[in-house]
């Protein structure tokens, strides 16, 4: 099972247009969101090197977030990178 989850990281940018926190897959730091069978809470931003809105960039940049992933009654700490899969017991978070 693949679960698209790092929309939550996109909400960390003031330039991004995203649904309000708490909507499936989107959350502010410290706020959990449900993504399929997972409960994901972004805890800290390690890196956010994305381009600003309306700027032409050579590289789109990336977002790296430390998050707590709760699945099947267990909490795991994961480093999630926007667009890169992270394995969980039930599949992967992308």
PDB file of N, CA, C and O in Angstrom, chain B, residues numbered from 101:
ATOM      1  N   UNK B 101       0.844  -1.163   0.000  1.00  0.00           N
ATOM      2  CA  UNK B 101       0.000   0.000   0.000  1.00  0.00           C
ATOM      3  C   UNK B 101       0.895   1.234   0.000  1.00  0.00           C
ATOM      4  O   UNK B 101       1.836   1.312   0.790  1.00  0.00           O
ATOM      5  N   UNK B 102       0.619   2.186  -0.863  1.00  0.00           N
ATOM      6  CA  UNK B 102       1.347   3.438  -0.899  1.00  0.00           C
ATOM      7  C   UNK B 102       0.423   4.537  -0.415  1.00  0.00           C
ATOM      8  O   UNK B 102      -0.722   4.635  -0.858  1.00  0.00           O
ATOM      9  N   UNK B 103       0.910   5.352   0.479  1.00  0.00           N
ATOM     10  CA  UNK B 103       0.106   6.417   1.050  1.00  0.00           C
ATOM     11  C   UNK B 103       0.810   7.740   0.790  1.00  0.00           C
ATOM     12  O   UNK B 103       1.927   7.956   1.259  1.00  0.00           O
ATOM     13  N   UNK B 104       0.161   8.621   0.046  1.00  0.00           N
ATOM     14  CA  UNK B 104       0.744   9.937  -0.206  1.00  0.00           C
ATOM     15  C   UNK B 104       0.514  10.783   1.036  1.00  0.00           C
ATOM     16  O   UNK B 104      -0.628  11.088   1.379  1.00  0.00           O
ATOM     17  N   UNK B 105       1.589  11.161   1.708  1.00  0.00           N
ATOM     18  CA  UNK B 105       1.421  11.821   2.991  1.00  0.00           C
ATOM     19  C   UNK B 105       2.135  13.144   3.142  1.00  0.00           C
ATOM     20  O   UNK B 105       1.772  13.927   4.020  1.00  0.00           O
ATOM     21  N   UNK B 106       3.106  13.420   2.350  1.00  0.00           N
ATOM     22  CA  UNK B 106       3.891  14.598   2.672  1.00  0.00           C
ATOM     23  C   UNK B 106       3.283  15.893   2.194  1.00  0.00           C
ATOM     24  O   UNK B 106       3.970  16.911   2.113  1.00  0.00           O
ATOM     25  N   UNK B 107       1.999  15.868   1.875  1.00  0.00           N
ATOM     26  CA  UNK B 107       1.298  17.125   1.726  1.00  0.00           C
ATOM     27  C   UNK B 107       1.418  17.885   3.026  1.00  0.00           C
ATOM     28  O   UNK B 107       1.381  19.116   3.035  1.00  0.00           O
ATOM     29  N   UNK B 108       1.563  17.162   4.132  1.00  0.00           N
ATOM     30  CA  UNK B 108       1.722  17.806   5.426  1.00  0.00           C
ATOM     31  C   UNK B 108       2.941  18.694   5.429  1.00  0.00           C
ATOM     32  O   UNK B 108       2.923  19.758   6.048  1.00  0.00           O
ATOM     33  N   UNK B 109       3.998  18.289   4.758  1.00  0.00           N
ATOM     34  CA  UNK B 109       5.186  19.128   4.713  1.00  0.00           C
ATOM     35  C   UNK B 109       4.938  20.372   3.878  1.00  0.00           C
ATOM     36  O   UNK B 109       5.490  21.433   4.167  1.00  0.00           O
ATOM     37  N   UNK B 110       4.120  20.254   2.854  1.00  0.00           N
ATOM     38  CA  UNK B 110       3.833  21.398   2.005  1.00  0.00           C
ATOM     39  C   UNK B 110       3.141  22.502   2.783  1.00  0.00           C
ATOM     40  O   UNK B 110       3.277  23.679   2.449  1.00  0.00           O
ATOM     41  N   UNK B 111       2.404  22.133   3.808  1.00  0.00           N
ATOM     42  CA  UNK B 111       1.707  23.149   4.587  1.00  0.00           C
ATOM     43  C   UNK B 111       2.667  23.993   5.415  1.00  0.00           C
ATOM     44  O   UNK B 111       2.256  24.993   6.004  1.00  0.00           O
ATOM     45  N   UNK B 112       3.921  23.611   5.470  1.00  0.00           N
ATOM     46  CA  UNK B 112       4.898  24.345   6.259  1.00  0.00           C
ATOM     47  C   UNK B 112       5.425  25.577   5.536  1.00  0.00           C
ATOM     48  O   UNK B 112       6.148  26.381   6.123  1.00  0.00           O
ATOM     49  N   UNK B 113       5.069  25.728   4.273  1.00  0.00           N
ATOM     50  CA  UNK B 113       5.547  26.853   3.495  1.00  0.00           C
ATOM     51  C   UNK B 113       4.477  27.924   3.390  1.00  0.00           C
ATOM     52  O   UNK B 113       3.312  27.623   3.129  1.00  0.00           O
ATOM     53  N   UNK B 114       4.864  29.153   3.590  1.00  0.00           N
ATOM     54  CA  UNK B 114       3.902  30.251   3.481  1.00  0.00           C
ATOM     55  C   UNK B 114       3.463  30.447   2.048  1.00  0.00           C
ATOM     56  O   UNK B 114       2.401  31.022   1.810  1.00  0.00           O
ATOM     57  N   UNK B 115       4.254  29.984   1.076  1.00  0.00           N
ATOM     58  CA  UNK B 115       3.938  30.195  -0.329  1.00  0.00           C
ATOM     59  C   UNK B 115       3.013  29.122  -0.885  1.00  0.00           C
ATOM     60  O   UNK B 115       2.384  29.334  -1.921  1.00  0.00           O
ATOM     61  N   UNK B 116       2.919  28.004  -0.237  1.00  0.00           N
ATOM     62  CA  UNK B 116       2.125  26.898  -0.761  1.00  0.00           C
ATOM     63  C   UNK B 116       0.642  27.152  -0.529  1.00  0.00           C
ATOM     64  O   UNK B 116       0.251  27.743   0.478  1.00  0.00           O
ATOM     65  N   UNK B 117      -0.179  26.698  -1.473  1.00  0.00           N
ATOM     66  CA  UNK B 117      -1.623  26.763  -1.315  1.00  0.00           C
ATOM     67  C   UNK B 117      -2.091  25.362  -0.986  1.00  0.00           C
ATOM     68  O   UNK B 117      -2.035  24.473  -1.835  1.00  0.00           O
ATOM     69  N   UNK B 118      -2.550  25.154   0.233  1.00  0.00           N
ATOM     70  CA  UNK B 118      -2.955  23.830   0.692  1.00  0.00           C
ATOM     71  C   UNK B 118      -4.219  23.947   1.530  1.00  0.00           C
ATOM     72  O   UNK B 118      -4.555  25.034   2.000  1.00  0.00           O
ATOM     73  N   UNK B 119      -4.923  22.830   1.720  1.00  0.00           N
ATOM     74  CA  UNK B 119      -6.091  22.858   2.599  1.00  0.00           C
ATOM     75  C   UNK B 119      -5.680  23.201   4.025  1.00  0.00           C
ATOM     76  O   UNK B 119      -4.495  23.144   4.353  1.00  0.00           O
ATOM     77  N   UNK B 120      -6.637  23.556   4.876  1.00  0.00           N
ATOM     78  CA  UNK B 120      -6.300  23.880   6.264  1.00  0.00           C
ATOM     79  C   UNK B 120      -5.736  22.674   7.002  1.00  0.00           C
ATOM     80  O   UNK B 120      -6.032  21.541   6.624  1.00  0.00           O
ATOM     81  N   UNK B 121      -4.921  22.883   8.058  1.00  0.00           N
ATOM     82  CA  UNK B 121      -4.372  21.770   8.832  1.00  0.00           C
ATOM     83  C   UNK B 121      -5.468  20.845   9.348  1.00  0.00           C
ATOM     84  O   UNK B 121      -6.573  21.285   9.664  1.00  0.00           O
ATOM     85  N   UNK B 122      -5.147  19.572   9.428  1.00  0.00           N
ATOM     86  CA  UNK B 122      -6.090  18.580   9.929  1.00  0.00           C
ATOM     87  C   UNK B 122      -6.839  17.852   8.827  1.00  0.00           C
ATOM     88  O   UNK B 122      -7.374  16.767   9.058  1.00  0.00           O
ATOM     89  N   UNK B 123      -6.888  18.433   7.625  1.00  0.00           N
ATOM     90  CA  UNK B 123      -7.508  17.756   6.498  1.00  0.00           C
ATOM     91  C   UNK B 123      -6.581  16.620   6.097  1.00  0.00           C
ATOM     92  O   UNK B 123      -5.362  16.786   6.136  1.00  0.00           O
ATOM     93  N   UNK B 124      -7.130  15.458   5.709  1.00  0.00           N
ATOM     94  CA  UNK B 124      -6.300  14.294   5.398  1.00  0.00           C
ATOM     95  C   UNK B 124      -5.027  14.658   4.642  1.00  0.00           C
ATOM     96  O   UNK B 124      -5.073  15.214   3.545  1.00  0.00           O
ATOM     97  N   UNK B 125      -3.899  14.334   5.248  1.00  0.00           N
ATOM     98  CA  UNK B 125      -2.610  14.509   4.609  1.00  0.00           C
ATOM     99  C   UNK B 125      -1.956  15.856   4.839  1.00  0.00           C
ATOM    100  O   UNK B 125      -0.825  16.057   4.398  1.00  0.00           O
ATOM    101  N   UNK B 126      -2.611  16.783   5.505  1.00  0.00           N
ATOM    102  CA  UNK B 126      -2.051  18.104   5.750  1.00  0.00           C
ATOM    103  C   UNK B 126      -2.063  18.396   7.237  1.00  0.00           C
ATOM    104  O   UNK B 126      -3.060  18.150   7.915  1.00  0.00           O
ATOM    105  N   UNK B 127      -0.949  18.924   7.750  1.00  0.00           N
ATOM    106  CA  UNK B 127      -0.883  19.254   9.172  1.00  0.00           C
ATOM    107  C   UNK B 127       0.212  20.275   9.413  1.00  0.00           C
ATOM    108  O   UNK B 127       1.203  20.323   8.685  1.00  0.00           O
ATOM    109  N   UNK B 128       0.029  21.077  10.422  1.00  0.00           N
ATOM    110  CA  UNK B 128       1.060  22.001  10.862  1.00  0.00           C
ATOM    111  C   UNK B 128       1.998  21.254  11.809  1.00  0.00           C
ATOM    112  O   UNK B 128       1.681  20.152  12.256  1.00  0.00           O
ATOM    113  N   UNK B 129       3.143  21.848  12.115  1.00  0.00           N
ATOM    114  CA  UNK B 129       4.063  21.227  13.068  1.00  0.00           C
ATOM    115  C   UNK B 129       3.347  20.972  14.385  1.00  0.00           C
ATOM    116  O   UNK B 129       2.645  21.839  14.905  1.00  0.00           O
ATOM    117  N   UNK B 130       3.534  19.771  14.916  1.00  0.00           N
ATOM    118  CA  UNK B 130       2.936  19.405  16.190  1.00  0.00           C
ATOM    119  C   UNK B 130       1.486  18.967  16.103  1.00  0.00           C
ATOM    120  O   UNK B 130       0.909  18.549  17.107  1.00  0.00           O
ATOM    121  N   UNK B 131       0.887  19.052  14.928  1.00  0.00           N
ATOM    122  CA  UNK B 131      -0.511  18.668  14.747  1.00  0.00           C
ATOM    123  C   UNK B 131      -0.576  17.380  13.932  1.00  0.00           C
ATOM    124  O   UNK B 131       0.036  17.290  12.867  1.00  0.00           O
ATOM    125  N   UNK B 132      -1.304  16.396  14.418  1.00  0.00           N
ATOM    126  CA  UNK B 132      -1.410  15.107  13.721  1.00  0.00           C
ATOM    127  C   UNK B 132      -2.491  15.166  12.651  1.00  0.00           C
ATOM    128  O   UNK B 132      -3.449  15.932  12.754  1.00  0.00           O
ATOM    129  N   UNK B 133      -2.320  14.351  11.633  1.00  0.00           N
ATOM    130  CA  UNK B 133      -3.309  14.193  10.578  1.00  0.00           C
ATOM    131  C   UNK B 133      -3.415  12.718  10.226  1.00  0.00           C
ATOM    132  O   UNK B 133      -2.431  11.982  10.307  1.00  0.00           O
ATOM    133  N   UNK B 134      -4.591  12.293   9.842  1.00  0.00           N
ATOM    134  CA  UNK B 134      -4.785  10.896   9.454  1.00  0.00           C
ATOM    135  C   UNK B 134      -4.509  10.776   7.956  1.00  0.00           C
ATOM    136  O   UNK B 134      -5.006  11.554   7.142  1.00  0.00           O
ATOM    137  N   UNK B 135      -3.698   9.771   7.625  1.00  0.00           N
ATOM    138  CA  UNK B 135      -3.395   9.445   6.235  1.00  0.00           C
ATOM    139  C   UNK B 135      -3.609   7.954   6.091  1.00  0.00           C
ATOM    140  O   UNK B 135      -2.744   7.159   6.461  1.00  0.00           O
ATOM    141  N   UNK B 136      -4.764   7.566   5.552  1.00  0.00           N
ATOM    142  CA  UNK B 136      -5.107   6.147   5.492  1.00  0.00           C
ATOM    143  C   UNK B 136      -5.125   5.585   6.905  1.00  0.00           C
ATOM    144  O   UNK B 136      -5.754   6.167   7.789  1.00  0.00           O
ATOM    145  N   UNK B 137      -4.443   4.458   7.135  1.00  0.00           N
ATOM    146  CA  UNK B 137      -4.438   3.861   8.473  1.00  0.00           C
ATOM    147  C   UNK B 137      -3.427   4.505   9.427  1.00  0.00           C
ATOM    148  O   UNK B 137      -3.334   4.096  10.585  1.00  0.00           O
ATOM    149  N   UNK B 138      -2.671   5.499   8.965  1.00  0.00           N
ATOM    150  CA  UNK B 138      -1.614   6.110   9.767  1.00  0.00           C
ATOM    151  C   UNK B 138      -2.065   7.419  10.386  1.00  0.00           C
ATOM    152  O   UNK B 138      -2.915   8.119   9.837  1.00  0.00           O
ATOM    153  N   UNK B 139      -1.491   7.739  11.528  1.00  0.00           N
ATOM    154  CA  UNK B 139      -1.625   9.052  12.132  1.00  0.00           C
ATOM    155  C   UNK B 139      -0.220   9.634  12.105  1.00  0.00           C
ATOM    156  O   UNK B 139       0.693   9.076  12.714  1.00  0.00           O
ATOM    157  N   UNK B 140      -0.035  10.752  11.403  1.00  0.00           N
ATOM    158  CA  UNK B 140       1.296  11.332  11.220  1.00  0.00           C
ATOM    159  C   UNK B 140       1.311  12.730  11.827  1.00  0.00           C
ATOM    160  O   UNK B 140       0.428  13.548  11.572  1.00  0.00           O
ATOM    161  N   UNK B 141       2.348  12.984  12.644  1.00  0.00           N
ATOM    162  CA  UNK B 141       2.516  14.291  13.264  1.00  0.00           C
ATOM    163  C   UNK B 141       3.903  14.823  12.901  1.00  0.00           C
ATOM    164  O   UNK B 141       4.904  14.275  13.363  1.00  0.00           O
ATOM    165  N   UNK B 142       3.985  15.881  12.082  1.00  0.00           N
ATOM    166  CA  UNK B 142       5.290  16.475  11.802  1.00  0.00           C
ATOM    167  C   UNK B 142       5.804  17.180  13.057  1.00  0.00           C
ATOM    168  O   UNK B 142       5.103  18.010  13.636  1.00  0.00           O
ATOM    169  N   UNK B 143       7.021  16.853  13.475  1.00  0.00           N
ATOM    170  CA  UNK B 143       7.578  17.383  14.709  1.00  0.00           C
ATOM    171  C   UNK B 143       8.591  18.503  14.486  1.00  0.00           C
ATOM    172  O   UNK B 143       8.672  19.435  15.287  1.00  0.00           O
ATOM    173  N   UNK B 144       9.361  18.416  13.405  1.00  0.00           N
ATOM    174  CA  UNK B 144      10.384  19.434  13.147  1.00  0.00           C
ATOM    175  C   UNK B 144      10.747  19.427  11.667  1.00  0.00           C
ATOM    176  O   UNK B 144      10.726  18.384  11.013  1.00  0.00           O
ATOM    177  N   UNK B 145      11.075  20.593  11.157  1.00  0.00           N
ATOM    178  CA  UNK B 145      11.551  20.716   9.776  1.00  0.00           C
ATOM    179  C   UNK B 145      13.070  20.692   9.825  1.00  0.00           C
ATOM    180  O   UNK B 145      13.693  21.559  10.438  1.00  0.00           O
ATOM    181  N   UNK B 146      13.659  19.700   9.178  1.00  0.00           N
ATOM    182  CA  UNK B 146      15.126  19.618   9.106  1.00  0.00           C
ATOM    183  C   UNK B 146      15.654  20.477   7.972  1.00  0.00           C
ATOM    184  O   UNK B 146      16.696  21.121   8.093  1.00  0.00           O
ATOM    185  N   UNK B 147      14.918  20.478   6.866  1.00  0.00           N
ATOM    186  CA  UNK B 147      15.373  21.204   5.677  1.00  0.00           C
ATOM    187  C   UNK B 147      14.161  21.624   4.868  1.00  0.00           C
ATOM    188  O   UNK B 147      13.214  20.853   4.712  1.00  0.00           O
ATOM    189  N   UNK B 148      14.189  22.834   4.356  1.00  0.00           N
ATOM    190  CA  UNK B 148      13.179  23.299   3.403  1.00  0.00           C
ATOM    191  C   UNK B 148      13.896  24.206   2.424  1.00  0.00           C
ATOM    192  O   UNK B 148      14.057  25.402   2.664  1.00  0.00           O
ATOM    193  N   UNK B 149      14.324  23.621   1.319  1.00  0.00           N
ATOM    194  CA  UNK B 149      15.099  24.364   0.332  1.00  0.00           C
ATOM    195  C   UNK B 149      14.310  24.581  -0.957  1.00  0.00           C
ATOM    196  O   UNK B 149      14.891  24.763  -2.027  1.00  0.00           O
ATOM    197  N   UNK B 150      12.967  24.559  -0.845  1.00  0.00           N
ATOM    198  CA  UNK B 150      12.137  24.772  -2.025  1.00  0.00           C
ATOM    199  C   UNK B 150      12.215  26.215  -2.493  1.00  0.00           C
ATOM    200  O   UNK B 150      12.518  27.125  -1.721  1.00  0.00           O
ATOM    201  N   UNK B 151      11.935  26.400  -3.771  1.00  0.00           N
ATOM    202  CA  UNK B 151      11.910  27.739  -4.351  1.00  0.00           C
ATOM    203  C   UNK B 151      10.674  28.491  -3.872  1.00  0.00           C
ATOM    204  O   UNK B 151       9.641  27.889  -3.583  1.00  0.00           O
ATOM    205  N   UNK B 152      10.790  29.786  -3.793  1.00  0.00           N
ATOM    206  CA  UNK B 152       9.645  30.623  -3.455  1.00  0.00           C
ATOM    207  C   UNK B 152       8.673  30.654  -4.637  1.00  0.00           C
ATOM    208  O   UNK B 152       9.048  30.352  -5.769  1.00  0.00           O
ATOM    209  N   UNK B 153       7.442  31.017  -4.363  1.00  0.00           N
ATOM    210  CA  UNK B 153       6.425  31.126  -5.417  1.00  0.00           C
ATOM    211  C   UNK B 153       6.836  32.207  -6.419  1.00  0.00           C
ATOM    212  O   UNK B 153       7.446  33.209  -6.046  1.00  0.00           O
ATOM    213  N   UNK B 154       6.502  31.999  -7.668  1.00  0.00           N
ATOM    214  CA  UNK B 154       6.755  32.962  -8.756  1.00  0.00           C
ATOM    215  C   UNK B 154       8.234  33.248  -8.987  1.00  0.00           C
ATOM    216  O   UNK B 154       8.595  34.335  -9.440  1.00  0.00           O
ATOM    217  N   UNK B 155       9.086  32.278  -8.679  1.00  0.00           N
ATOM    218  CA  UNK B 155      10.520  32.411  -8.905  1.00  0.00           C
ATOM    219  C   UNK B 155      10.955  31.261  -9.805  1.00  0.00           C
ATOM    220  O   UNK B 155      10.562  30.116  -9.585  1.00  0.00           O
ATOM    221  N   UNK B 156      11.761  31.561 -10.815  1.00  0.00           N
ATOM    222  CA  UNK B 156      12.266  30.508 -11.685  1.00  0.00           C
ATOM    223  C   UNK B 156      13.530  29.932 -11.061  1.00  0.00           C
ATOM    224  O   UNK B 156      14.518  30.636 -10.849  1.00  0.00           O
ATOM    225  N   UNK B 157      13.475  28.632 -10.774  1.00  0.00           N
ATOM    226  CA  UNK B 157      14.599  27.976 -10.107  1.00  0.00           C
ATOM    227  C   UNK B 157      15.142  26.856 -10.983  1.00  0.00           C
ATOM    228  O   UNK B 157      14.415  26.264 -11.781  1.00  0.00           O
ATOM    229  N   UNK B 158      16.413  26.578 -10.824  1.00  0.00           N
ATOM    230  CA  UNK B 158      17.041  25.471 -11.533  1.00  0.00           C
ATOM    231  C   UNK B 158      16.672  24.162 -10.854  1.00  0.00           C
ATOM    232  O   UNK B 158      16.470  23.151 -11.527  1.00  0.00           O
ATOM    233  N   UNK B 159      16.583  24.169  -9.541  1.00  0.00           N
ATOM    234  CA  UNK B 159      16.261  22.981  -8.748  1.00  0.00           C
ATOM    235  C   UNK B 159      15.076  23.317  -7.873  1.00  0.00           C
ATOM    236  O   UNK B 159      15.052  24.369  -7.234  1.00  0.00           O
ATOM    237  N   UNK B 160      14.093  22.438  -7.835  1.00  0.00           N
ATOM    238  CA  UNK B 160      12.877  22.709  -7.069  1.00  0.00           C
ATOM    239  C   UNK B 160      13.118  22.697  -5.564  1.00  0.00           C
ATOM    240  O   UNK B 160      12.314  23.248  -4.813  1.00  0.00           O
ATOM    241  N   UNK B 161      14.199  22.087  -5.111  1.00  0.00           N
ATOM    242  CA  UNK B 161      14.483  21.993  -3.685  1.00  0.00           C
ATOM    243  C   UNK B 161      13.789  20.795  -3.064  1.00  0.00           C
ATOM    244  O   UNK B 161      13.175  19.992  -3.767  1.00  0.00           O
ATOM    245  N   UNK B 162      13.884  20.676  -1.758  1.00  0.00           N
ATOM    246  CA  UNK B 162      13.262  19.549  -1.076  1.00  0.00           C
ATOM    247  C   UNK B 162      12.866  19.939   0.341  1.00  0.00           C
ATOM    248  O   UNK B 162      13.320  20.946   0.884  1.00  0.00           O
ATOM    249  N   UNK B 163      12.004  19.108   0.920  1.00  0.00           N
ATOM    250  CA  UNK B 163      11.542  19.293   2.291  1.00  0.00           C
ATOM    251  C   UNK B 163      11.845  18.017   3.060  1.00  0.00           C
ATOM    252  O   UNK B 163      11.507  16.923   2.609  1.00  0.00           O
ATOM    253  N   UNK B 164      12.480  18.151   4.216  1.00  0.00           N
ATOM    254  CA  UNK B 164      12.785  17.013   5.079  1.00  0.00           C
ATOM    255  C   UNK B 164      12.163  17.320   6.442  1.00  0.00           C
ATOM    256  O   UNK B 164      12.439  18.355   7.049  1.00  0.00           O
ATOM    257  N   UNK B 165      11.316  16.397   6.910  1.00  0.00           N
ATOM    258  CA  UNK B 165      10.569  16.594   8.147  1.00  0.00           C
ATOM    259  C   UNK B 165      10.774  15.403   9.077  1.00  0.00           C
ATOM    260  O   UNK B 165      10.664  14.256   8.644  1.00  0.00           O
ATOM    261  N   UNK B 166      11.069  15.661  10.347  1.00  0.00           N
ATOM    262  CA  UNK B 166      11.035  14.610  11.366  1.00  0.00           C
ATOM    263  C   UNK B 166       9.589  14.485  11.803  1.00  0.00           C
ATOM    264  O   UNK B 166       8.946  15.485  12.119  1.00  0.00           O
ATOM    265  N   UNK B 167       9.072  13.261  11.823  1.00  0.00           N
ATOM    266  CA  UNK B 167       7.656  13.059  12.137  1.00  0.00           C
ATOM    267  C   UNK B 167       7.475  11.833  13.012  1.00  0.00           C
ATOM    268  O   UNK B 167       8.279  10.901  12.985  1.00  0.00           O
ATOM    269  N   UNK B 168       6.403  11.853  13.786  1.00  0.00           N
ATOM    270  CA  UNK B 168       5.984  10.687  14.547  1.00  0.00           C
ATOM    271  C   UNK B 168       4.877  10.021  13.755  1.00  0.00           C
ATOM    272  O   UNK B 168       3.873  10.651  13.423  1.00  0.00           O
ATOM    273  N   UNK B 169       5.061   8.740  13.452  1.00  0.00           N
ATOM    274  CA  UNK B 169       4.084   7.969  12.688  1.00  0.00           C
ATOM    275  C   UNK B 169       3.477   6.942  13.632  1.00  0.00           C
ATOM    276  O   UNK B 169       4.186   6.091  14.169  1.00  0.00           O
ATOM    277  N   UNK B 170       2.171   7.020  13.835  1.00  0.00           N
ATOM    278  CA  UNK B 170       1.467   6.070  14.708  1.00  0.00           C
ATOM    279  C   UNK B 170       0.706   5.105  13.812  1.00  0.00           C
ATOM    280  O   UNK B 170      -0.108   5.503  12.979  1.00  0.00           O
ATOM    281  N   UNK B 171       0.998   3.813  14.010  1.00  0.00           N
ATOM    282  CA  UNK B 171       0.417   2.764  13.178  1.00  0.00           C
ATOM    283  C   UNK B 171       0.227   1.514  14.024  1.00  0.00           C
ATOM    284  O   UNK B 171       1.147   1.068  14.709  1.00  0.00           O
ATOM    285  N   UNK B 172      -0.956   0.966  13.969  1.00  0.00           N
ATOM    286  CA  UNK B 172      -1.269  -0.267  14.693  1.00  0.00           C
ATOM    287  C   UNK B 172      -0.855  -0.180  16.166  1.00  0.00           C
ATOM    288  O   UNK B 172      -0.302  -1.132  16.717  1.00  0.00           O
ATOM    289  N   UNK B 173      -1.127   0.963  16.796  1.00  0.00           N
ATOM    290  CA  UNK B 173      -0.838   1.122  18.219  1.00  0.00           C
ATOM    291  C   UNK B 173       0.614   1.407  18.563  1.00  0.00           C
ATOM    292  O   UNK B 173       0.948   1.542  19.740  1.00  0.00           O
ATOM    293  N   UNK B 174       1.485   1.502  17.569  1.00  0.00           N
ATOM    294  CA  UNK B 174       2.897   1.773  17.821  1.00  0.00           C
ATOM    295  C   UNK B 174       3.273   3.123  17.232  1.00  0.00           C
ATOM    296  O   UNK B 174       2.813   3.492  16.152  1.00  0.00           O
ATOM    297  N   UNK B 175       4.116   3.857  17.956  1.00  0.00           N
ATOM    298  CA  UNK B 175       4.636   5.127  17.456  1.00  0.00           C
ATOM    299  C   UNK B 175       6.079   4.948  17.022  1.00  0.00           C
ATOM    300  O   UNK B 175       6.894   4.382  17.751  1.00  0.00           O
ATOM    301  N   UNK B 176       6.387   5.434  15.837  1.00  0.00           N
ATOM    302  CA  UNK B 176       7.738   5.377  15.299  1.00  0.00           C
ATOM    303  C   UNK B 176       8.149   6.776  14.895  1.00  0.00           C
ATOM    304  O   UNK B 176       7.321   7.552  14.418  1.00  0.00           O
ATOM    305  N   UNK B 177       9.410   7.108  15.077  1.00  0.00           N
ATOM    306  CA  UNK B 177       9.933   8.380  14.599  1.00  0.00           C
ATOM    307  C   UNK B 177      10.545   8.137  13.229  1.00  0.00           C
ATOM    308  O   UNK B 177      11.354   7.226  13.051  1.00  0.00           O
ATOM    309  N   UNK B 178      10.153   8.956  12.265  1.00  0.00           N
ATOM    310  CA  UNK B 178      10.640   8.803  10.890  1.00  0.00           C
ATOM    311  C   UNK B 178      11.119  10.161  10.379  1.00  0.00           C
ATOM    312  O   UNK B 178      10.612  11.210  10.777  1.00  0.00           O
ATOM    313  N   UNK B 179      12.092  10.114   9.502  1.00  0.00           N
ATOM    314  CA  UNK B 179      12.486  11.298   8.751  1.00  0.00           C
ATOM    315  C   UNK B 179      11.845  11.146   7.385  1.00  0.00           C
ATOM    316  O   UNK B 179      12.161  10.215   6.644  1.00  0.00           O
ATOM    317  N   UNK B 180      10.948  12.056   7.052  1.00  0.00           N
ATOM    318  CA  UNK B 180      10.214  11.986   5.796  1.00  0.00           C
ATOM    319  C   UNK B 180      10.735  13.042   4.831  1.00  0.00           C
ATOM    320  O   UNK B 180      10.932  14.198   5.207  1.00  0.00           O
ATOM    321  N   UNK B 181      10.957  12.635   3.585  1.00  0.00           N
ATOM    322  CA  UNK B 181      11.439  13.531   2.544  1.00  0.00           C
ATOM    323  C   UNK B 181      10.362  13.601   1.475  1.00  0.00           C
ATOM    324  O   UNK B 181       9.941  12.570   0.949  1.00  0.00           O
ATOM    325  N   UNK B 182       9.911  14.809   1.150  1.00  0.00           N
ATOM    326  CA  UNK B 182       8.857  14.996   0.172  1.00  0.00           C
ATOM    327  C   UNK B 182       9.212  14.299  -1.137  1.00  0.00           C
ATOM    328  O   UNK B 182      10.254  14.572  -1.732  1.00  0.00           O
ATOM    329  N   UNK B 183       8.335  13.394  -1.581  1.00  0.00           N
ATOM    330  CA  UNK B 183       8.525  12.683  -2.841  1.00  0.00           C
ATOM    331  C   UNK B 183       9.332  11.401  -2.745  1.00  0.00           C
ATOM    332  O   UNK B 183       9.450  10.681  -3.736  1.00  0.00           O
ATOM    333  N   UNK B 184       9.892  11.095  -1.578  1.00  0.00           N
ATOM    334  CA  UNK B 184      10.661   9.863  -1.405  1.00  0.00           C
ATOM    335  C   UNK B 184       9.910   8.925  -0.462  1.00  0.00           C
ATOM    336  O   UNK B 184       9.417   9.364   0.577  1.00  0.00           O
ATOM    337  N   UNK B 185       9.816   7.634  -0.810  1.00  0.00           N
ATOM    338  CA  UNK B 185       9.074   6.697   0.045  1.00  0.00           C
ATOM    339  C   UNK B 185       9.772   6.438   1.380  1.00  0.00           C
ATOM    340  O   UNK B 185      11.000   6.413   1.463  1.00  0.00           O
ATOM    341  N   UNK B 186       8.969   6.248   2.409  1.00  0.00           N
ATOM    342  CA  UNK B 186       9.434   5.835   3.736  1.00  0.00           C
ATOM    343  C   UNK B 186       8.600   4.627   4.129  1.00  0.00           C
ATOM    344  O   UNK B 186       7.372   4.703   4.150  1.00  0.00           O
ATOM    345  N   UNK B 187       9.245   3.528   4.436  1.00  0.00           N
ATOM    346  CA  UNK B 187       8.522   2.292   4.743  1.00  0.00           C
ATOM    347  C   UNK B 187       7.869   2.339   6.105  1.00  0.00           C
ATOM    348  O   UNK B 187       8.437   2.863   7.063  1.00  0.00           O
ATOM    349  N   UNK B 188       6.658   1.781   6.185  1.00  0.00           N
ATOM    350  CA  UNK B 188       5.960   1.577   7.447  1.00  0.00           C
ATOM    351  C   UNK B 188       5.555   0.117   7.463  1.00  0.00           C
ATOM    352  O   UNK B 188       5.785  -0.604   6.493  1.00  0.00           O
ATOM    353  N   UNK B 189       4.956  -0.322   8.554  1.00  0.00           N
ATOM    354  CA  UNK B 189       4.547  -1.727   8.635  1.00  0.00           C
ATOM    355  C   UNK B 189       3.502  -2.079   7.583  1.00  0.00           C
ATOM    356  O   UNK B 189       3.487  -3.196   7.066  1.00  0.00           O
ATOM    357  N   UNK B 190       2.615  -1.110   7.262  1.00  0.00           N
ATOM    358  CA  UNK B 190       1.531  -1.368   6.334  1.00  0.00           C
ATOM    359  C   UNK B 190       1.810  -0.983   4.906  1.00  0.00           C
ATOM    360  O   UNK B 190       0.923  -1.112   4.061  1.00  0.00           O
ATOM    361  N   UNK B 191       2.996  -0.518   4.597  1.00  0.00           N
ATOM    362  CA  UNK B 191       3.311  -0.099   3.234  1.00  0.00           C
ATOM    363  C   UNK B 191       4.366   0.979   3.231  1.00  0.00           C
ATOM    364  O   UNK B 191       5.383   0.874   3.916  1.00  0.00           O
ATOM    365  N   UNK B 192       4.117   2.017   2.455  1.00  0.00           N
ATOM    366  CA  UNK B 192       5.079   3.104   2.410  1.00  0.00           C
ATOM    367  C   UNK B 192       4.354   4.443   2.349  1.00  0.00           C
ATOM    368  O   UNK B 192       3.255   4.556   1.807  1.00  0.00           O
ATOM    369  N   UNK B 193       5.004   5.452   2.922  1.00  0.00           N
ATOM    370  CA  UNK B 193       4.521   6.823   2.879  1.00  0.00           C
ATOM    371  C   UNK B 193       5.341   7.526   1.835  1.00  0.00           C
ATOM    372  O   UNK B 193       6.569   7.437   1.854  1.00  0.00           O
ATOM    373  N   UNK B 194       4.694   8.231   0.915  1.00  0.00           N
ATOM    374  CA  UNK B 194       5.406   8.966  -0.125  1.00  0.00           C
ATOM    375  C   UNK B 194       5.110  10.441   0.009  1.00  0.00           C
ATOM    376  O   UNK B 194       5.615  11.245  -0.775  1.00  0.00           O
TER     377      UNK B 194
END
